[in-house]
Amino acid sequence: MTVHSFQEHFDNLIDREITIEPKDWMPDDYRKTLIRQISQHAHSEIIGMLPEGNWITRAPSLRRKSVLLAKVQDEAGHGLYLYSAAETLGVTRDDLYDQLHSGKAKYSSIFNYPTLTWADMGAIGWLVDGAAIMNQVPLCRTSYGPYARAMVRVCKEESFHQRQGFEIMLTLSKGTEVQRKMAQDAFNRWWWPSLMMFGPPDAESPHTEQSVRWRIKRMTNDELRQKFIDVTVEQAKILGLTVPDKNLKWNEERGSYDSGAINWEEFWNVVKGNGPCNKQRLETRKKAWDEGKWVRDAAMANAEKRKQRKEKAAQAA
Amino acid sequence: MNNKNEWPLWEVFIRSKAGLDHKHAGSLHAADEKMAIENARDVYTRRQEGVSIWVVESKHIHASDPDESGSLYDPANDKIYRHPTFYNLPEEVKYM
């Protein structure tokens, strides 16, 4: 087949909603875009463990601690599923780590905000995981097989993440005045960054059209953001908390909430590395990687030694 | 490429419950087979998804070439008589 007919065959599979698998021919841009998107997502899971890890030893009860530990462990797992999916596209794990550690690859900017109080564990689960789920559910039907299968697993596991966060918020909002205020404060700080998680507005998102065509993206940033706002505002009512947006108003005609303008300047500033915790997050991650080097080397040396011993024994027999 | 020190890649297969086949779950990196099984337990069976785990180093997997699917599966294409629905039975034959 010529490149032209390969392309035609690929387009045909995409149009018929047939899954693309690692050994199938695919356009270079499709491969590159997927590697970028999947690895960004994997990095986000790995960096995403840090803000919550911060509270594991300070969880208010053994139950909360077990739950938080399980959630953070899931995030490690999700990072691993996604790195594996990216590796099927011909990039190595070490390359991916290099890209993260050198700052070349991005991760979700939300994790560059600090976790100041216990209520932040509630707000992150409820809002950040809520937004992530909204983003991820359509990706269970994405065109690239290994990615779609990883997302099915991730989504199945993630719904407990959001529920445990909502439960923390519910407990706080029904608690003492100080606890209620703590919940509202966390909500105030995490609401806008959560809305930014869906990415820049459609008008400024040049790759959206191509990605939707390839079924790497299944809904636009603005569509997903609106969906998240509509669902979350109702949940805030149950919590008795106030959405920190004076311009929020139900629009009868659209059947959706109208909301205030997002501070995109802040968003781009955090993306560029100037958020409150960018430096700290990356340094913590690099430190963990560097200090783990002797363990990785020792495990490899041990495996090598055991292999040689086995071979020798086989020869002697 | 930069993977000189990287732990090898393993494919993980999991039997979800007794009586079922092992099914491909995903892959992971590990220094040896023992660590691969332990990592597979942590990565792929956090919610009791399995009762048995197989790991195979990815380099030992041989796969068919998707570009040759046409000719590879062609011989089975026109042999519809291999399916029971190919045969017409009189209505009196109730169970067969």
PDB file of N, CA, C and O in Angstrom, chain B residues 61-89:
ATOM      1  N   ILE B  61       6.450 -11.975  23.204  1.00  0.00           N
ATOM      2  CA  ILE B  61       5.135 -12.073  22.541  1.00  0.00           C
ATOM      3  C   ILE B  61       5.328 -11.927  21.036  1.00  0.00           C
ATOM      4  O   ILE B  61       5.984 -10.998  20.575  1.00  0.00           O
ATOM      5  N   HIS B  62       4.787 -12.868  20.285  1.00  0.00           N
ATOM      6  CA  HIS B  62       4.806 -12.743  18.819  1.00  0.00           C
ATOM      7  C   HIS B  62       3.385 -12.485  18.368  1.00  0.00           C
ATOM      8  O   HIS B  62       2.466 -13.145  18.830  1.00  0.00           O
ATOM      9  N   ALA B  63       3.206 -11.531  17.487  1.00  0.00           N
ATOM     10  CA  ALA B  63       1.854 -11.159  17.089  1.00  0.00           C
ATOM     11  C   ALA B  63       1.698 -11.200  15.578  1.00  0.00           C
ATOM     12  O   ALA B  63       2.671 -11.041  14.842  1.00  0.00           O
ATOM     13  N   SER B  64       0.462 -11.422  15.131  1.00  0.00           N
ATOM     14  CA  SER B  64       0.199 -11.407  13.686  1.00  0.00           C
ATOM     15  C   SER B  64       0.263  -9.967  13.192  1.00  0.00           C
ATOM     16  O   SER B  64       0.091  -9.026  13.960  1.00  0.00           O
ATOM     17  N   ASP B  65       0.500  -9.830  11.892  1.00  0.00           N
ATOM     18  CA  ASP B  65       0.649  -8.513  11.295  1.00  0.00           C
ATOM     19  C   ASP B  65      -0.712  -8.026  10.788  1.00  0.00           C
ATOM     20  O   ASP B  65      -1.317  -8.674   9.935  1.00  0.00           O
ATOM     21  N   PRO B  66      -1.204  -6.900  11.316  1.00  0.00           N
ATOM     22  CA  PRO B  66      -2.542  -6.441  10.911  1.00  0.00           C
ATOM     23  C   PRO B  66      -2.645  -6.183   9.408  1.00  0.00           C
ATOM     24  O   PRO B  66      -3.722  -6.321   8.824  1.00  0.00           O
ATOM     25  N   ASP B  67      -1.505  -5.836   8.772  1.00  0.00           N
ATOM     26  CA  ASP B  67      -1.551  -5.566   7.338  1.00  0.00           C
ATOM     27  C   ASP B  67      -1.757  -6.839   6.528  1.00  0.00           C
ATOM     28  O   ASP B  67      -2.066  -6.791   5.339  1.00  0.00           O
ATOM     29  N   GLU B  68      -1.561  -7.982   7.169  1.00  0.00           N
ATOM     30  CA  GLU B  68      -1.759  -9.250   6.462  1.00  0.00           C
ATOM     31  C   GLU B  68      -3.049  -9.945   6.879  1.00  0.00           C
ATOM     32  O   GLU B  68      -3.261 -11.118   6.561  1.00  0.00           O
ATOM     33  N   SER B  69      -3.888  -9.231   7.607  1.00  0.00           N
ATOM     34  CA  SER B  69      -5.118  -9.840   8.110  1.00  0.00           C
ATOM     35  C   SER B  69      -5.936 -10.452   6.981  1.00  0.00           C
ATOM     36  O   SER B  69      -6.489 -11.538   7.120  1.00  0.00           O
ATOM     37  N   GLY B  70      -5.998  -9.751   5.863  1.00  0.00           N
ATOM     38  CA  GLY B  70      -6.803 -10.218   4.740  1.00  0.00           C
ATOM     39  C   GLY B  70      -6.455 -11.633   4.350  1.00  0.00           C
ATOM     40  O   GLY B  70      -7.301 -12.540   4.409  1.00  0.00           O
ATOM     41  N   SER B  71      -5.195 -11.855   4.008  1.00  0.00           N
ATOM     42  CA  SER B  71      -4.801 -13.185   3.529  1.00  0.00           C
ATOM     43  C   SER B  71      -4.747 -14.205   4.663  1.00  0.00           C
ATOM     44  O   SER B  71      -4.996 -15.384   4.470  1.00  0.00           O
ATOM     45  N   LEU B  72      -4.432 -13.719   5.892  1.00  0.00           N
ATOM     46  CA  LEU B  72      -4.307 -14.648   7.018  1.00  0.00           C
ATOM     47  C   LEU B  72      -5.645 -15.312   7.354  1.00  0.00           C
ATOM     48  O   LEU B  72      -5.720 -16.502   7.609  1.00  0.00           O
ATOM     49  N   TYR B  73      -6.719 -14.521   7.316  1.00  0.00           N
ATOM     50  CA  TYR B  73      -8.021 -15.065   7.724  1.00  0.00           C
ATOM     51  C   TYR B  73      -8.876 -15.487   6.534  1.00  0.00           C
ATOM     52  O   TYR B  73      -9.957 -16.033   6.711  1.00  0.00           O
ATOM     53  N   ASP B  74      -8.366 -15.241   5.332  1.00  0.00           N
ATOM     54  CA  ASP B  74      -9.141 -15.543   4.128  1.00  0.00           C
ATOM     55  C   ASP B  74      -9.630 -16.992   4.041  1.00  0.00           C
ATOM     56  O   ASP B  74     -10.776 -17.231   3.693  1.00  0.00           O
ATOM     57  N   PRO B  75      -8.795 -17.988   4.392  1.00  0.00           N
ATOM     58  CA  PRO B  75      -9.230 -19.371   4.218  1.00  0.00           C
ATOM     59  C   PRO B  75     -10.535 -19.708   4.947  1.00  0.00           C
ATOM     60  O   PRO B  75     -11.242 -20.633   4.539  1.00  0.00           O
ATOM     61  N   ALA B  76     -10.870 -18.984   6.009  1.00  0.00           N
ATOM     62  CA  ALA B  76     -12.081 -19.323   6.767  1.00  0.00           C
ATOM     63  C   ALA B  76     -13.320 -18.632   6.214  1.00  0.00           C
ATOM     64  O   ALA B  76     -14.451 -18.972   6.565  1.00  0.00           O
ATOM     65  N   ASN B  77     -13.063 -17.661   5.327  1.00  0.00           N
ATOM     66  CA  ASN B  77     -14.134 -16.784   4.866  1.00  0.00           C
ATOM     67  C   ASN B  77     -15.327 -17.480   4.220  1.00  0.00           C
ATOM     68  O   ASN B  77     -16.476 -17.154   4.483  1.00  0.00           O
ATOM     69  N   ASP B  78     -15.027 -18.440   3.328  1.00  0.00           N
ATOM     70  CA  ASP B  78     -16.118 -19.022   2.527  1.00  0.00           C
ATOM     71  C   ASP B  78     -16.558 -20.386   3.050  1.00  0.00           C
ATOM     72  O   ASP B  78     -17.148 -21.173   2.334  1.00  0.00           O
ATOM     73  N   LYS B  79     -16.248 -20.668   4.295  1.00  0.00           N
ATOM     74  CA  LYS B  79     -16.620 -21.989   4.823  1.00  0.00           C
ATOM     75  C   LYS B  79     -17.744 -21.860   5.839  1.00  0.00           C
ATOM     76  O   LYS B  79     -17.619 -22.248   6.999  1.00  0.00           O
ATOM     77  N   ILE B  80     -18.860 -21.316   5.330  1.00  0.00           N
ATOM     78  CA  ILE B  80     -19.975 -21.071   6.249  1.00  0.00           C
ATOM     79  C   ILE B  80     -20.596 -22.391   6.728  1.00  0.00           C
ATOM     80  O   ILE B  80     -21.314 -22.414   7.709  1.00  0.00           O
ATOM     81  N   TYR B  81     -20.267 -23.501   6.007  1.00  0.00           N
ATOM     82  CA  TYR B  81     -20.813 -24.802   6.441  1.00  0.00           C
ATOM     83  C   TYR B  81     -20.220 -25.272   7.750  1.00  0.00           C
ATOM     84  O   TYR B  81     -20.581 -26.299   8.291  1.00  0.00           O
ATOM     85  N   ARG B  82     -19.256 -24.484   8.300  1.00  0.00           N
ATOM     86  CA  ARG B  82     -18.702 -24.826   9.610  1.00  0.00           C
ATOM     87  C   ARG B  82     -19.612 -24.348  10.751  1.00  0.00           C
ATOM     88  O   ARG B  82     -19.357 -24.636  11.905  1.00  0.00           O
ATOM     89  N   HIS B  83     -20.631 -23.580  10.380  1.00  0.00           N
ATOM     90  CA  HIS B  83     -21.560 -23.087  11.417  1.00  0.00           C
ATOM     91  C   HIS B  83     -22.848 -23.879  11.378  1.00  0.00           C
ATOM     92  O   HIS B  83     -23.344 -24.238  10.305  1.00  0.00           O
ATOM     93  N   PRO B  84     -23.427 -24.181  12.556  1.00  0.00           N
ATOM     94  CA  PRO B  84     -24.645 -25.008  12.599  1.00  0.00           C
ATOM     95  C   PRO B  84     -25.814 -24.380  11.842  1.00  0.00           C
ATOM     96  O   PRO B  84     -26.676 -25.084  11.321  1.00  0.00           O
ATOM     97  N   THR B  85     -25.830 -23.028  11.754  1.00  0.00           N
ATOM     98  CA  THR B  85     -26.956 -22.355  11.104  1.00  0.00           C
ATOM     99  C   THR B  85     -26.995 -22.616   9.596  1.00  0.00           C
ATOM    100  O   THR B  85     -27.981 -22.303   8.928  1.00  0.00           O
ATOM    101  N   PHE B  86     -25.925 -23.216   9.041  1.00  0.00           N
ATOM    102  CA  PHE B  86     -25.858 -23.508   7.605  1.00  0.00           C
ATOM    103  C   PHE B  86     -26.860 -24.603   7.235  1.00  0.00           C
ATOM    104  O   PHE B  86     -27.301 -24.709   6.109  1.00  0.00           O
ATOM    105  N   TYR B  87     -27.255 -25.441   8.181  1.00  0.00           N
ATOM    106  CA  TYR B  87     -28.061 -26.635   7.906  1.00  0.00           C
ATOM    107  C   TYR B  87     -29.536 -26.413   8.198  1.00  0.00           C
ATOM    108  O   TYR B  87     -29.894 -25.885   9.249  1.00  0.00           O
ATOM    109  N   ASN B  88     -30.375 -26.805   7.244  1.00  0.00           N
ATOM    110  CA  ASN B  88     -31.822 -26.713   7.438  1.00  0.00           C
ATOM    111  C   ASN B  88     -32.342 -28.020   7.995  1.00  0.00           C
ATOM    112  O   ASN B  88     -32.100 -29.093   7.429  1.00  0.00           O
ATOM    113  N   LEU B  89     -33.073 -27.927   9.097  1.00  0.00           N
ATOM    114  CA  LEU B  89     -33.625 -29.143   9.675  1.00  0.00           C
ATOM    115  C   LEU B  89     -35.144 -29.074   9.595  1.00  0.00           C
ATOM    116  O   LEU B  89     -35.721 -27.992   9.659  1.00  0.00           O
TER     117      LEU B  89
END
